[in-house]
Amino acid sequence: MISKNLINSKIWIPPVAAFFFGIANVNGQETKKDTLREKEIDEVVVVAYGKAKKTSYTGSVATISSEKINNRPVTNITKALEGQVPGLQAVSSSGQPGSTASIRIRGIGSVSASSNPLFVVDGMPFDGNINSISPNDIESISVLKDATASSLYGSRGANGVIIVTTKSGKKGEARVNFNISQGFSSRAVKDYEQVNTDQYFQLYWEALRNGYKSSQVSSQQAAQMATDNLVNALGINPYGSNYAKPVGTDGRLLSGATPLWNDDWRDILQRVASRNQVDLDFSGGNEKSNYFFSLGYLDDKGIAIGSGFRKYSSRLKINSEVKKWLNVGANLAYTNSLQEAPPSSDSRTDNIINAARVIPSFYPYYERNSDGSYKLDAGGNYIYDFGKYRPTSALQNQNAAATLPLDKNENREDNFSGKGFAEFIFLPELKFRTNFSVDLLNYNGHYYTNPLLGEGSEIGGSVTKANSRTLSYTTSNILTYDKKFGQHHLNVLGGQEFYHYEYQTISGNRSQFSLPYYYEPDAAALLGSFSGNSDKLGLLSYLGKAEYDYQNKYFVSGSVRADGSSRFSPENRWGTFWSVGGSWKASNEDFIRKLNFFNQLTLRASYGGQGNDKLSTYYAYQSLYAFFNNLGEGGTVASKLPTPDLKWETNLNLNVGLEFAILNNRIKGNVEYFQRKSQDLLFDMPLAPSLGFSGFQANIGELKNTGFEFSLFTTPIKTKDFEWNIDLNLSTLNNKITKLPKGSIVSGTKLLQVGGSIYDFFIPEWAGVDPSNGNPLWKTITTDANGNTVEGTTSEYAKATKTLQGSSLPKVMGGFTTSLAYKNFDFSTLVTFSIGGKILDTDYTMIMHNGSAAGRAWSSEMLNRWTPENPYTDVPALSTTTNNWTSASSRFLYSGTYARVKNMSLGYTLPTEYFERWGVKKFRLYVQGENLLTFYKHKGMDPEQTLDGTTYYRYPAMRTITFGLQATL
């Protein structure tokens, strides 16, 4: 046992012991007791419809302070959550500026319904675009993870709740905060390595030769044919007219043959981008009121040409004590944003990311003469090469470098969020609060293909415009009673809430522009499609909560909420959800205090049920119809079967946790076990296509998520001038289907079956390459006449047996943070990591073809292809005849384990005496990096992929270096 007196003494302690016990010994300085890290032990956290002391709260809540968010160079706060909270999985599936991260809290809670958490901003549910909230405006973020913490939000909080609290003015002198930064971005992960021009021509010669060989054509004849037809097959000769047949019949380049150009399309379609951000806020207050007003500007260019995100934001927040019995407040925010987003996330041929990868460097982006010199137009300018001679696999007739500057791929949004409240104080312990919140999101998409160059020139250009309007509002009326009776404390809450949501959309397109540089539909002659629809949703709720504690040691709580959703039929419309919880603050017991060891020791447990109604349709129980034009007459076709018996999906959540702090709060930690069981799953049951419907929605099956969460906060060294903090959090996850209506369901590359996860890969197992002939092999599993299982191999993909090949879900994930402060210098690093899970890299297969995709780029791994001299390899022989070897199999399934230096920051705060005469209270200079280093085995692929573990030609993550300054007046 270590005595408190020893810890606070100036006696020298060996460095190893000092680190272990969290004792500073630098210069024998005594540690301060009023630091922020020590105050955190009794911090007040924002929870559902109120606040609570973290150490006495019966639910599971994690908080992120403004210091960990404000200075991150991210356009969306969802991307600042990764690695900060145990149990929270934030996956940035796209690096496109303005995109959001997918967030899951404690696993996947549903198969067909949404698993997205609820965002609550300043106490009210938020339906706007999360991009509209400036990270600079955030005071803190609370993540509610268990039933006790989130059950008061009922069905809206079934997948967890993320509460965002924005800054407010503080009593005292008015303050002005200014932050300006300039950043530069590039790819966080280098793209796949490719063969060079010389290697490509020799490899493709080999593919031609192998394709020509047959019983009628000898090897010598096939070699000659490959030499004769190589240039024609690829459509170009980068070696010039002096080498009309650059590869001889021996498969080698002719002596002296050298490429006349090397145009890497990634150099012209991608760039080092810039990022500019300016934030300004004014705040202040007195005994009765406070205010906060902010303005923000962000211009974040993407690494792909033609991509970027620009945003203007503002917020005004006012709170006032009008009377002793009346408090009122308003919170208004408006954001205008423009996202320039050329296609970058699917397999379409105009995908800017894919185009940069699949066109080899021997296809020039400017037209060339036979001697390698540039062709020039009448004005002496370079002429873009659209590759009409290129094979289709090399994106024939396309040149994004030429067309993107003339096209438009714009998403404009206007976000308005307004909140207001009035709080009536009948008695010091009895208060009534009425709230109103409205979110209005107006979206306008403008997609224009120019009539001058590229594919659009064939139809005279085209334009599509889409507009949508989303309006939602929430009203709540909450009565709270909070009273202390000696050693007893009671808090009771009751209220009512109503949520209304409506969505409208309209879109149309036209083509055939008579003049270029006119972008609006009115300038095009031919009308194409026109469509529009609207939806509405309503949710009425009644809620109540009671919390009781005795002697600030024993805490119990219970809550109940009834939700009525318009998605379900009147018979099944209402669902009742509840929670119970308790905690024991053991550190307040005399026998624990006498140990003189624990500063904090709390055991908590909770259990409860919540509902989920978040299906893709707002009319889940009704039959729906589609309308078609039938020879000028209107036609109606049933598109969805009625499901009047459909009811709420239910999540049952168990949480058990232990929170502790020792050594004057120098070591703090939290350990939790959770079990999240989803039953009556809202599931899209497939039907045979012959029935005329793809499927129907039903309540079937059960799903369970279990895991442990661990967080540790330490301060190894703390002196007058130096402080070092180390934080670690990690969580485990086991996702399992426990019940299904039938044995198994195959969906694409996944298999759903009892005992497995919802993201289990079900694909053929790769068996290597046949060393005798170079054919690809996959495993087969058959049953003989005696009923015995027989394993074999096949070179025909269609005959391969699909088997389970693991899940995309990681086993362990978390983050490691270290921060140091020495006098006026500060430094911090955040490392995020994920262990386990698998990723099916279908992007990589695009450049792993066997030679059947003429002209498409090749991975450098193809240099290890099968040849008679290299029979033992896992890359098949080359041929122009397809062998389907790049089809989904375990060959292209890679480990999802990785670690990433997510953020690193170095700052210096100038001494205040330099600026006091000008009224400057703080002046800090800083440099920081985002996604600086990625540690991952499979080079070329960004390991931060979609939750289901399948790549989809996505926009890569960006590495950003930012320089900035912060000033406070």
GROMACS .gro file of C-alpha atoms in nm, residues 61 76 82 89 100 108 110 206 650 698 703 768 778 784 839 867 954 966:
model
   18
   61VAL     CA    1  -2.160   0.753  -2.103
   76ASN     CA    2  -1.734   1.664  -4.026
   82GLU     CA    3  -1.265   0.754  -3.428
   89GLN     CA    4  -1.677   0.237  -3.442
  100THR     CA    5  -1.944   1.167  -4.324
  108ILE     CA    6  -2.467  -0.369  -3.551
  110SER     CA    7  -3.022  -0.454  -3.710
  206GLU     CA    8   0.292  -1.315  -7.322
  650THR     CA    9  -3.656  -0.446  -2.993
  698ALA     CA   10  -4.128  -0.904  -4.155
  703LEU     CA   11  -2.911  -1.078  -3.327
  768GLY     CA   12  -0.372  -2.154  -5.566
  778TRP     CA   13  -1.062  -2.303  -5.620
  784ASP     CA   14  -1.974  -3.917  -5.256
  839ILE     CA   15  -1.167  -0.685  -4.632
  867THR     CA   16   0.538  -1.950  -6.630
  954ARG     CA   17  -1.382   0.479  -5.311
  966GLN     CA   18  -0.536   3.089  -3.240
   0.00000   0.00000   0.00000
